[in-house]
Amino acid sequence: MKSAACRERRLVYRRMGVLLLFIMLVSVLLGPGSTAQAAGKTITSMEYFSSADGPVISKSGVGKASFGFVMPKFNGGSAAWSEVNGDLGVNVKVGSQWVDIDQAENFTYNQNWGHWTDAGFQGYWFTLSSTTDVQLYSKANGIKLDYRLVFQNINETTITAMSPTQGPDIIASSTGGAGFTYPTFNNNPSVTYEAVAQDLKVYVKPVQSSTWIDIDNNASSGWIYDQNFGQFSEGGGGYWFNVTESIHVKLQSKTSDANIIYTITFNEPVRNSFVVTPYEGTTFTADGSGSIGIPLPKIGGSAPIAKELQNFVYQININGQWVDLSNSGQSKFTYSGNGYNPISDANQWGYWADHIYGLWFRPIQENMQIRIGYPLNGQPGGNVGSNYVNYTLIGNPDAPRPDGSDQEDISIGTPNNPVIEGMNLIWQDEFSGSSLDTSKWNIETGYYLNDDPGTWGWGNAEMQHYTTSPQNIFVQDGKLNIRATHSNQSFPQDPNRFAKYASGKVNTKDKLSLKYGRVDFRAKLPTGDGIWPALWMLPQDSVYGTWAASGEIDVMEARGRLPGTTSGTIHFGGQWPANQYAGGEYHFPAGQTIANDYHVYSVVWEPDNIKWYVDGKFFYKVTNQQWSSATAPNNPNAPFDEPFYLIMNLAIGGNFDGGRIPDASDIPATMQVDYVRVYKQQ
């Protein structure tokens, strides 16, 4: 399935995620207590995060096993790992002596031990073939916390029989969640999963289908480990699934006919009404970390299912006006699709899922009112009327908020002078000629990623095709103009589908690529529904696999309907659809927008972190603790350790802003680029 170490780390995440969501429903908790307010704290005390996280953790395996635990509570829970990590060391016992793990002969970081982070939690993982004593200690004052990781070696065997310990008929929750513990193998409860893991295959098929799907490393099937299926470790362990329809799951021996077929039934509700009512209560109080979790309201008397989430309307009351939560420039909330970002000082929100769906918010320091609505006809974009549930959030004024003040702003050049102290300018285009310099830029054309008709709209359901026409790409008055115009063009991949707009896209592939450094784009951007300007980067050579395993760096993306906001993002993880992302947003000061003037959009890319700026003002940082590449799990800097090239384009429609379509008056729309400059540190 995956390496044992990777799987164990994910099992820890899963355990913490389930625990987290359960507690949220009961007492509203999200995250591990405090979050950093200032860097560089020393450790005054440590205690185990829970009884499952020390002091003794036992695992069994064939030759080796993977262990993981959540970071302890530091300073009575008042300090986060990100605050004290400079003071935190790790020892292992070699013989009778404690040795710093970096000096221990048999330990190599990111090979048999390392850090993990997920949804605001952090911890350590170890892959061990013998019982090992581990000690966390304060470098400043010698405070210690001991762990004993007990390993029991077991003999590998094959499967001759299986009988279920749960099921085989299982009902999924409204979120599609379901699971079952491992069966009894060989009629012997002492035979563990680890003993037979190499002989066990998992297959899935919809109830109405006759074809079994091998879901082992088969993301193209739509079954993605740790996204819609995986394994848990509690109670002896087992498999979990998130389903949107009823399915059969078959556990099959590779060496015999032994198998079990489970049926997971997903009962889709029949809606006679779309009136929303509270799931439980309408007043919620922030905990010590400023976290609040709200179960989504019932629709017609029962909990919502996954496909209904897109229909909800989320609004927050700002000075007496209801504002869409997704309008971050006004709501002051940033959507965090991958869970709480502990190094961002923004107000954040997102979805959680346990046996029902809900929303989380963090950090809530002030009282506020939100409301959640649903269309009366049950259709996306339908009239909500007064079909809302109103909620009161009681803030915790003492809740910690990460301190971004240590992220300094940067100096930028002027339109006429690219010189920046401490930086070497290694490449630039000031667009001072009368046409695009094709020694520096390529022009991309088309509407499809390749000959597969399913890749129309560049894989994002975009509505424009790219051309070489001077109507769409031209240089004038020292500016590159990328313009979207009305069009109606079909293509051979699918002659019945038409791109309704024409636009421009240029890149530096095979002409300029950089590994680490700084890129500045100075640009003035268009506004309007469905207008999507982007300045971004892709790998010159996809050494870790196709998108997004080899990464993507978005220096700037903007939604034309929200001219007061831009964003910076990275994409990483596995190949689509196993991709992941992390990003942040910049909110312009009052009176400024993406269109009111030219603004400088910058990214500073270093081996272990990437930072984003607008007009030299810092707004977001991501570190290598937050990214990964599925094909290089032991490389902490992958995939952002390879050369990337530059891209500029103006898209229309697409998934980035929910498929919105421009008004006729919004087209033509033009993105104007004053310069592109690439620097390296001196």
Tab-separated table of C-alpha atoms in Angstrom, residues 238-680:
chain	number	residue	atom	x	y	z
A	238	GLY	CA	-8.783	-2.034	10.311
A	239	TYR	CA	-9.874	-0.253	7.137
A	240	TRP	CA	-11.901	2.935	6.729
A	241	PHE	CA	-13.688	4.287	3.644
A	242	ASN	CA	-15.455	7.483	2.646
A	243	VAL	CA	-18.096	6.635	0.074
A	244	THR	CA	-20.636	8.506	-2.027
A	245	GLU	CA	-22.501	5.373	-3.084
A	246	SER	CA	-22.995	1.839	-1.809
A	247	ILE	CA	-19.996	-0.397	-2.446
A	248	HIS	CA	-18.629	-3.879	-1.913
A	249	VAL	CA	-15.155	-4.292	-0.417
A	250	LYS	CA	-13.297	-7.571	-0.889
A	251	LEU	CA	-10.318	-8.678	1.164
A	252	GLN	CA	-8.543	-11.372	-0.823
A	253	SER	CA	-5.542	-13.586	-0.098
A	254	LYS	CA	-2.887	-13.496	-2.826
A	255	THR	CA	-1.954	-17.137	-2.233
A	256	SER	CA	-5.283	-18.850	-1.579
A	257	ASP	CA	-8.998	-18.559	-2.278
A	258	ALA	CA	-9.679	-17.107	1.158
A	259	ASN	CA	-11.672	-13.867	0.965
A	260	ILE	CA	-14.371	-11.788	2.627
A	261	ILE	CA	-16.831	-9.454	0.913
A	262	TYR	CA	-18.175	-6.525	2.919
A	263	THR	CA	-21.114	-4.370	1.871
A	264	ILE	CA	-21.004	-0.680	2.803
A	265	THR	CA	-24.427	0.857	2.258
A	266	PHE	CA	-24.757	4.584	1.723
A	267	ASN	CA	-28.342	5.741	2.199
A	268	GLU	CA	-28.844	8.969	0.281
A	269	PRO	CA	-31.627	11.004	1.884
A	270	VAL	CA	-34.819	11.766	-0.018
A	271	ARG	CA	-35.476	15.473	0.349
A	272	ASN	CA	-39.082	16.660	0.520
A	273	SER	CA	-37.991	19.951	2.035
A	274	PHE	CA	-34.814	22.022	2.020
A	275	VAL	CA	-35.558	24.028	5.141
A	276	VAL	CA	-32.504	24.176	7.400
A	277	THR	CA	-32.605	23.714	11.171
A	278	PRO	CA	-29.769	23.626	13.724
A	279	TYR	CA	-28.082	20.280	14.228
A	280	GLU	CA	-27.328	21.134	17.856
A	281	GLY	CA	-27.518	24.615	19.324
A	282	THR	CA	-26.762	27.992	17.797
A	283	THR	CA	-24.278	29.454	20.297
A	284	PHE	CA	-20.688	28.201	20.395
A	285	THR	CA	-17.781	29.360	22.552
A	286	ALA	CA	-14.133	29.400	21.524
A	287	ASP	CA	-11.786	27.172	23.494
A	288	GLY	CA	-8.326	28.086	24.754
A	289	SER	CA	-6.858	28.010	21.260
A	290	GLY	CA	-9.693	30.146	19.853
A	291	SER	CA	-11.234	27.188	18.007
A	292	ILE	CA	-14.924	26.736	17.307
A	293	GLY	CA	-16.612	23.920	15.437
A	294	ILE	CA	-20.200	24.127	14.185
A	295	PRO	CA	-22.115	21.126	12.843
A	296	LEU	CA	-23.766	22.081	9.566
A	297	PRO	CA	-27.532	22.437	9.903
A	298	LYS	CA	-29.944	19.708	8.964
A	299	ILE	CA	-31.651	19.930	5.581
A	300	GLY	CA	-35.275	18.860	5.703
A	301	GLY	CA	-34.659	17.203	9.036
A	302	SER	CA	-31.506	15.182	8.309
A	303	ALA	CA	-27.791	15.794	8.000
A	304	PRO	CA	-26.342	16.998	4.660
A	305	ILE	CA	-24.310	14.721	2.412
A	306	ALA	CA	-21.166	15.548	0.452
A	307	LYS	CA	-22.745	16.652	-2.817
A	308	GLU	CA	-24.968	19.119	-0.959
A	309	LEU	CA	-22.085	21.042	0.642
A	310	GLN	CA	-21.546	23.168	-2.462
A	311	ASN	CA	-25.081	24.552	-2.146
A	312	PHE	CA	-24.673	26.074	1.304
A	313	VAL	CA	-24.273	29.828	1.725
A	314	TYR	CA	-21.958	31.002	4.510
A	315	GLN	CA	-22.106	34.617	5.642
A	316	ILE	CA	-20.668	36.719	8.446
A	317	ASN	CA	-22.095	39.943	9.866
A	318	ILE	CA	-19.670	42.824	9.365
A	319	ASN	CA	-20.901	46.149	10.762
A	320	GLY	CA	-24.526	45.174	10.213
A	321	GLN	CA	-24.016	43.814	6.688
A	322	TRP	CA	-24.015	40.125	5.745
A	323	VAL	CA	-20.867	39.296	3.787
A	324	ASP	CA	-19.985	36.008	2.098
A	325	LEU	CA	-17.392	34.192	4.158
A	326	SER	CA	-15.480	33.373	0.951
A	327	ASN	CA	-15.065	37.108	0.256
A	328	SER	CA	-11.924	37.199	2.352
A	329	GLY	CA	-11.248	40.874	1.668
A	330	GLN	CA	-14.429	41.791	3.531
A	331	SER	CA	-14.952	38.810	5.826
A	332	LYS	CA	-11.277	38.769	6.944
A	333	PHE	CA	-11.406	34.976	6.951
A	334	THR	CA	-9.166	32.754	4.823
A	335	TYR	CA	-10.338	29.326	3.705
A	336	SER	CA	-7.820	26.634	4.741
A	337	GLY	CA	-8.711	23.514	2.813
A	338	ASN	CA	-5.865	21.462	4.307
A	339	GLY	CA	-6.653	22.305	7.930
A	340	TYR	CA	-5.448	25.033	10.250
A	341	ASN	CA	-2.161	26.627	9.201
A	342	PRO	CA	-0.221	27.202	12.446
A	343	ILE	CA	2.216	29.721	10.943
A	344	SER	CA	-0.442	32.025	9.484
A	345	ASP	CA	-1.867	34.863	11.562
A	346	ALA	CA	-5.082	34.990	9.499
A	347	ASN	CA	-8.569	34.137	10.690
A	348	GLN	CA	-9.134	30.727	9.132
A	349	TRP	CA	-12.069	28.443	8.399
A	350	GLY	CA	-12.695	25.124	6.733
A	351	TYR	CA	-14.740	21.926	6.743
A	352	TRP	CA	-14.497	19.010	9.117
A	353	ALA	CA	-16.128	15.612	8.799
A	354	ASP	CA	-16.838	12.920	11.345
A	355	HIS	CA	-20.233	11.202	11.222
A	356	ILE	CA	-21.610	14.582	10.081
A	357	TYR	CA	-20.143	17.646	8.349
A	358	GLY	CA	-19.337	20.936	9.975
A	359	LEU	CA	-17.279	24.120	9.805
A	360	TRP	CA	-14.301	25.056	11.967
A	361	PHE	CA	-13.057	28.568	12.751
A	362	ARG	CA	-9.770	29.648	14.341
A	363	PRO	CA	-8.690	31.793	16.105
A	364	ILE	CA	-11.943	33.418	17.251
A	365	GLN	CA	-10.939	36.208	19.607
A	366	GLU	CA	-14.055	38.393	19.314
A	367	ASN	CA	-17.786	37.727	19.387
A	368	MET	CA	-19.328	37.478	15.938
A	369	GLN	CA	-22.478	36.442	14.114
A	370	ILE	CA	-22.563	34.057	11.187
A	371	ARG	CA	-25.417	32.473	9.282
A	372	ILE	CA	-25.671	29.379	7.138
A	373	GLY	CA	-28.304	29.188	4.415
A	374	TYR	CA	-29.527	26.745	1.799
A	375	PRO	CA	-31.464	27.307	-1.450
A	376	LEU	CA	-35.175	26.698	-1.004
A	377	ASN	CA	-35.258	24.677	-4.230
A	378	GLY	CA	-32.164	22.682	-3.335
A	379	GLN	CA	-30.316	23.835	-6.447
A	380	PRO	CA	-26.873	25.502	-6.565
A	381	GLY	CA	-27.277	29.268	-6.644
A	382	GLY	CA	-30.997	29.048	-5.910
A	383	ASN	CA	-32.915	31.606	-3.875
A	384	VAL	CA	-32.187	31.235	-0.167
A	385	GLY	CA	-34.802	33.711	0.998
A	386	SER	CA	-34.906	33.560	4.781
A	387	ASN	CA	-33.789	29.922	4.878
A	388	TYR	CA	-30.871	30.569	7.245
A	389	VAL	CA	-29.740	29.376	10.640
A	390	ASN	CA	-28.100	32.155	12.663
A	391	TYR	CA	-25.201	31.369	14.969
A	392	THR	CA	-23.443	33.319	17.688
A	393	LEU	CA	-19.716	32.723	18.140
A	394	ILE	CA	-18.348	33.717	21.544
A	395	GLY	CA	-14.704	34.672	21.166
A	396	ASN	CA	-11.799	34.104	23.497
A	397	PRO	CA	-9.821	37.373	23.691
A	398	ASP	CA	-6.872	35.468	25.187
A	399	ALA	CA	-6.684	32.964	22.331
A	400	PRO	CA	-3.208	32.970	20.772
A	401	ARG	CA	-2.668	34.134	17.233
A	402	PRO	CA	0.566	33.309	15.373
A	403	ASP	CA	2.872	36.292	15.226
A	404	GLY	CA	3.958	37.118	11.686
A	405	SER	CA	6.024	40.103	12.733
A	406	ASP	CA	9.257	38.143	12.299
A	407	GLN	CA	8.510	37.971	8.566
A	408	GLU	CA	10.080	41.149	7.329
A	409	ASP	CA	8.982	43.056	4.270
A	410	ILE	CA	11.365	43.262	1.307
A	411	SER	CA	12.693	46.099	-0.820
A	412	ILE	CA	11.529	46.302	-4.423
A	413	GLY	CA	12.975	48.011	-7.455
A	414	THR	CA	11.400	50.924	-9.239
A	415	PRO	CA	9.880	50.739	-12.722
A	416	ASN	CA	13.055	52.320	-14.115
A	417	ASN	CA	15.658	50.759	-11.816
A	418	PRO	CA	15.780	47.035	-11.004
A	419	VAL	CA	18.650	47.319	-8.522
A	420	ILE	CA	17.917	45.835	-5.083
A	421	GLU	CA	20.588	45.855	-2.405
A	422	GLY	CA	21.921	42.394	-1.651
A	423	MET	CA	20.377	40.841	-4.784
A	424	ASN	CA	21.854	39.962	-8.167
A	425	LEU	CA	19.527	40.498	-11.120
A	426	ILE	CA	19.996	37.369	-13.265
A	427	TRP	CA	17.152	37.785	-15.808
A	428	GLN	CA	14.615	40.415	-16.745
A	429	ASP	CA	12.132	41.542	-19.347
A	430	GLU	CA	11.033	45.166	-19.215
A	431	PHE	CA	8.879	44.817	-22.387
A	432	SER	CA	10.510	47.871	-23.880
A	433	GLY	CA	10.265	46.699	-27.492
A	434	SER	CA	7.382	46.630	-29.912
A	435	SER	CA	6.675	42.879	-29.742
A	436	LEU	CA	7.102	39.907	-27.433
A	437	ASP	CA	10.736	38.796	-27.195
A	438	THR	CA	10.490	35.183	-28.345
A	439	SER	CA	14.079	34.540	-27.285
A	440	LYS	CA	12.733	34.793	-23.740
A	441	TRP	CA	9.121	33.656	-24.048
A	442	ASN	CA	7.139	30.852	-25.658
A	443	ILE	CA	3.470	31.285	-26.587
A	444	GLU	CA	1.158	28.452	-25.615
A	445	THR	CA	-1.901	27.715	-27.715
A	446	GLY	CA	-4.943	25.478	-27.578
A	447	TYR	CA	-7.793	24.443	-25.352
A	448	TYR	CA	-6.829	20.904	-24.309
A	449	LEU	CA	-3.922	19.610	-22.237
A	450	ASN	CA	-3.492	16.771	-24.719
A	451	ASP	CA	-5.575	14.664	-27.096
A	452	ASP	CA	-7.823	13.431	-24.304
A	453	PRO	CA	-11.204	15.198	-24.672
A	454	GLY	CA	-11.537	15.055	-20.902
A	455	THR	CA	-8.759	17.636	-20.531
A	456	TRP	CA	-10.751	20.427	-22.163
A	457	GLY	CA	-10.372	23.818	-20.537
A	458	TRP	CA	-6.795	23.021	-19.478
A	459	GLY	CA	-8.071	20.504	-16.948
A	460	ASN	CA	-9.753	23.293	-14.952
A	461	ALA	CA	-12.993	23.741	-16.916
A	462	GLU	CA	-11.636	27.047	-18.226
A	463	MET	CA	-13.531	28.715	-21.054
A	464	GLN	CA	-10.708	30.278	-23.077
A	465	HIS	CA	-8.389	28.961	-25.739
A	466	TYR	CA	-4.929	30.448	-26.107
A	467	THR	CA	-3.752	31.983	-29.374
A	468	THR	CA	-0.783	33.715	-30.989
A	469	SER	CA	-3.040	36.515	-32.210
A	470	PRO	CA	-1.856	40.104	-31.621
A	471	GLN	CA	-5.391	40.698	-30.387
A	472	ASN	CA	-4.551	38.517	-27.391
A	473	ILE	CA	-0.800	39.042	-26.867
A	474	PHE	CA	0.933	42.317	-27.710
A	475	VAL	CA	3.555	44.742	-26.377
A	476	GLN	CA	2.695	48.413	-26.237
A	477	ASP	CA	4.051	51.430	-24.336
A	478	GLY	CA	6.518	49.295	-22.390
A	479	LYS	CA	3.869	46.815	-21.220
A	480	LEU	CA	3.013	43.242	-22.144
A	481	ASN	CA	-0.736	43.007	-22.724
A	482	ILE	CA	-2.513	39.669	-22.358
A	483	ARG	CA	-6.099	40.202	-23.433
A	484	ALA	CA	-9.170	37.989	-23.320
A	485	THR	CA	-11.688	38.516	-26.118
A	486	HIS	CA	-14.947	36.963	-27.232
A	487	SER	CA	-14.465	33.921	-29.453
A	488	ASN	CA	-16.190	30.681	-30.398
A	489	GLN	CA	-13.636	28.054	-31.368
A	490	SER	CA	-13.913	24.274	-31.593
A	491	PHE	CA	-11.057	21.759	-31.579
A	492	PRO	CA	-10.492	18.277	-33.021
A	493	GLN	CA	-10.436	16.555	-29.617
A	494	ASP	CA	-14.162	17.299	-29.283
A	495	PRO	CA	-15.649	19.216	-32.249
A	496	ASN	CA	-18.930	19.723	-30.398
A	497	ARG	CA	-17.351	21.703	-27.570
A	498	PHE	CA	-16.560	25.389	-28.068
A	499	ALA	CA	-14.163	27.683	-26.243
A	500	LYS	CA	-16.122	30.897	-25.892
A	501	TYR	CA	-13.152	33.180	-25.315
A	502	ALA	CA	-9.651	33.696	-26.697
A	503	SER	CA	-6.738	34.769	-24.521
A	504	GLY	CA	-2.956	34.641	-24.124
A	505	LYS	CA	-0.457	32.503	-22.249
A	506	VAL	CA	3.340	32.765	-22.314
A	507	ASN	CA	6.115	30.831	-20.566
A	508	THR	CA	9.910	30.549	-20.330
A	509	LYS	CA	10.192	26.754	-20.574
A	510	ASP	CA	13.618	25.739	-21.976
A	511	LYS	CA	14.610	29.438	-22.006
A	512	LEU	CA	14.727	30.371	-18.336
A	513	SER	CA	14.361	28.225	-15.263
A	514	LEU	CA	15.523	28.795	-11.715
A	515	LYS	CA	16.039	26.733	-8.598
A	516	TYR	CA	15.675	29.046	-5.612
A	517	GLY	CA	15.751	32.796	-5.850
A	518	ARG	CA	13.265	35.622	-6.149
A	519	VAL	CA	10.795	36.553	-8.885
A	520	ASP	CA	9.057	39.947	-9.173
A	521	PHE	CA	6.122	40.574	-11.511
A	522	ARG	CA	4.794	44.135	-11.781
A	523	ALA	CA	1.305	44.004	-13.203
A	524	LYS	CA	-2.093	45.648	-13.412
A	525	LEU	CA	-4.918	43.125	-13.433
A	526	PRO	CA	-8.470	43.084	-14.819
A	527	THR	CA	-11.634	42.672	-12.782
A	528	GLY	CA	-14.996	40.995	-13.359
A	529	ASP	CA	-16.781	37.713	-12.682
A	530	GLY	CA	-14.842	34.710	-13.922
A	531	ILE	CA	-11.680	36.723	-14.708
A	532	TRP	CA	-8.616	34.737	-13.569
A	533	PRO	CA	-5.181	36.331	-14.092
A	534	ALA	CA	-2.198	34.255	-12.977
A	535	LEU	CA	1.580	34.609	-12.632
A	536	TRP	CA	3.052	31.244	-11.742
A	537	MET	CA	5.752	28.567	-12.112
A	538	LEU	CA	5.988	24.909	-13.149
A	539	PRO	CA	8.905	22.435	-13.035
A	540	GLN	CA	11.217	22.447	-16.037
A	541	ASP	CA	11.477	18.659	-15.777
A	542	SER	CA	8.824	16.737	-13.875
A	543	VAL	CA	11.326	14.468	-12.139
A	544	TYR	CA	8.853	13.472	-9.411
A	545	GLY	CA	5.996	12.678	-11.784
A	546	THR	CA	3.116	14.462	-13.424
A	547	TRP	CA	1.146	17.242	-11.745
A	548	ALA	CA	1.203	17.847	-8.826
A	549	ALA	CA	3.878	15.376	-7.643
A	550	SER	CA	6.566	17.636	-9.137
A	551	GLY	CA	5.012	20.802	-7.732
A	552	GLU	CA	3.599	24.149	-8.808
A	553	ILE	CA	4.302	27.614	-7.379
A	554	ASP	CA	1.609	30.255	-7.891
A	555	VAL	CA	3.178	33.659	-7.341
A	556	MET	CA	-0.153	35.418	-7.854
A	557	GLU	CA	-3.679	34.338	-8.684
A	558	ALA	CA	-6.649	36.683	-8.528
A	559	ARG	CA	-10.411	36.373	-8.750
A	560	GLY	CA	-11.610	39.319	-10.776
A	561	ARG	CA	-14.827	39.570	-8.761
A	562	LEU	CA	-12.752	40.151	-5.586
A	563	PRO	CA	-10.372	42.936	-6.660
A	564	GLY	CA	-9.200	43.614	-3.128
A	565	THR	CA	-7.551	40.215	-2.729
A	566	THR	CA	-4.840	38.096	-4.365
A	567	SER	CA	-3.323	34.794	-3.332
A	568	GLY	CA	-0.137	32.757	-3.387
A	569	THR	CA	-0.201	28.954	-3.408
A	570	ILE	CA	1.838	25.808	-3.856
A	571	HIS	CA	0.572	22.501	-5.232
A	572	PHE	CA	2.341	19.272	-4.299
A	573	GLY	CA	1.748	15.735	-3.018
A	574	GLY	CA	0.849	13.003	-5.479
A	575	GLN	CA	-0.166	12.890	-9.090
A	576	TRP	CA	-3.706	14.080	-9.760
A	577	PRO	CA	-6.127	13.308	-8.153
A	578	ALA	CA	-3.862	12.761	-5.107
A	579	ASN	CA	-2.642	16.366	-5.235
A	580	GLN	CA	-2.576	18.752	-2.261
A	581	TYR	CA	-2.112	22.485	-1.862
A	582	ALA	CA	-1.307	25.207	0.663
A	583	GLY	CA	-1.808	28.920	0.195
A	584	GLY	CA	-2.517	32.318	1.684
A	585	GLU	CA	-4.174	35.580	0.706
A	586	TYR	CA	-3.151	39.228	0.555
A	587	HIS	CA	-5.722	41.938	1.220
A	588	PHE	CA	-5.001	45.327	-0.290
A	589	PRO	CA	-5.207	48.444	1.904
A	590	ALA	CA	-8.369	50.499	1.588
A	591	GLY	CA	-8.557	52.293	-1.736
A	592	GLN	CA	-6.255	49.846	-3.533
A	593	THR	CA	-7.172	46.927	-5.774
A	594	ILE	CA	-5.585	44.666	-8.354
A	595	ALA	CA	-6.814	47.111	-10.994
A	596	ASN	CA	-6.279	50.574	-9.509
A	597	ASP	CA	-2.551	50.582	-10.280
A	598	TYR	CA	0.430	48.391	-11.030
A	599	HIS	CA	1.478	46.210	-8.095
A	600	VAL	CA	4.572	44.073	-7.597
A	601	TYR	CA	3.883	40.394	-6.882
A	602	SER	CA	6.924	38.595	-5.488
A	603	VAL	CA	7.934	35.134	-4.364
A	604	VAL	CA	11.139	34.359	-2.461
A	605	TRP	CA	12.005	30.690	-2.819
A	606	GLU	CA	14.554	29.085	-0.506
A	607	PRO	CA	15.413	25.393	-0.011
A	608	ASP	CA	13.194	24.922	3.038
A	609	ASN	CA	10.580	27.666	2.670
A	610	ILE	CA	8.719	29.879	0.189
A	611	LYS	CA	7.413	33.378	1.004
A	612	TRP	CA	4.986	35.667	-0.829
A	613	TYR	CA	4.778	39.467	-0.977
A	614	VAL	CA	2.722	42.223	-2.625
A	615	ASP	CA	4.482	45.573	-3.097
A	616	GLY	CA	7.190	44.232	-0.800
A	617	LYS	CA	4.689	43.483	1.998
A	618	PHE	CA	4.956	39.958	3.410
A	619	PHE	CA	1.700	37.991	3.570
A	620	TYR	CA	2.347	34.230	3.523
A	621	LYS	CA	5.002	31.620	4.192
A	622	VAL	CA	5.066	27.858	3.733
A	623	THR	CA	7.866	25.555	4.924
A	624	ASN	CA	9.037	22.105	3.902
A	625	GLN	CA	7.232	20.783	6.972
A	626	GLN	CA	4.025	21.526	5.062
A	627	TRP	CA	4.861	20.169	1.617
A	628	SER	CA	5.945	16.782	0.253
A	629	SER	CA	6.125	14.712	-2.885
A	630	ALA	CA	4.575	11.256	-2.793
A	631	THR	CA	7.332	9.851	-4.992
A	632	ALA	CA	10.165	11.172	-2.791
A	633	PRO	CA	8.990	10.649	0.814
A	634	ASN	CA	12.541	10.735	2.200
A	635	ASN	CA	13.438	14.042	0.548
A	636	PRO	CA	12.240	16.876	2.824
A	637	ASN	CA	12.614	19.548	0.131
A	638	ALA	CA	10.927	17.686	-2.734
A	639	PRO	CA	9.313	18.669	-5.005
A	640	PHE	CA	10.562	22.240	-4.593
A	641	ASP	CA	14.230	21.416	-5.111
A	642	GLU	CA	14.229	21.369	-8.919
A	643	PRO	CA	14.290	24.208	-11.500
A	644	PHE	CA	10.967	25.864	-12.366
A	645	TYR	CA	10.042	28.101	-15.322
A	646	LEU	CA	7.742	31.143	-15.425
A	647	ILE	CA	4.193	31.412	-16.802
A	648	MET	CA	1.783	34.320	-17.304
A	649	ASN	CA	-1.784	33.895	-18.516
A	650	LEU	CA	-5.303	35.263	-18.305
A	651	ALA	CA	-7.977	32.575	-17.887
A	652	ILE	CA	-11.754	32.888	-18.027
A	653	GLY	CA	-14.163	30.843	-15.933
A	654	GLY	CA	-12.829	27.602	-14.520
A	655	ASN	CA	-12.798	25.946	-11.151
A	656	PHE	CA	-10.708	28.569	-9.344
A	657	ASP	CA	-13.769	30.723	-8.669
A	658	GLY	CA	-16.569	28.225	-8.990
A	659	GLY	CA	-17.107	28.398	-12.761
A	660	ARG	CA	-18.390	31.962	-12.805
A	661	ILE	CA	-19.003	33.490	-16.236
A	662	PRO	CA	-18.081	37.107	-17.068
A	663	ASP	CA	-20.688	39.678	-17.894
A	664	ALA	CA	-20.539	40.726	-21.530
A	665	SER	CA	-19.248	44.127	-20.416
A	666	ASP	CA	-16.246	42.521	-18.660
A	667	ILE	CA	-14.780	41.326	-21.975
A	668	PRO	CA	-12.356	42.280	-23.375
A	669	ALA	CA	-10.263	42.030	-20.220
A	670	THR	CA	-6.559	42.836	-20.200
A	671	MET	CA	-3.701	41.953	-17.884
A	672	GLN	CA	-0.810	44.398	-18.287
A	673	VAL	CA	2.684	43.389	-17.159
A	674	ASP	CA	5.269	46.143	-16.711
A	675	TYR	CA	8.232	43.891	-15.977
A	676	VAL	CA	9.391	40.457	-14.851
A	677	ARG	CA	12.650	40.308	-12.876
A	678	VAL	CA	14.493	37.325	-11.458
A	679	TYR	CA	17.075	37.688	-8.688
A	680	LYS	CA	19.517	35.575	-6.718
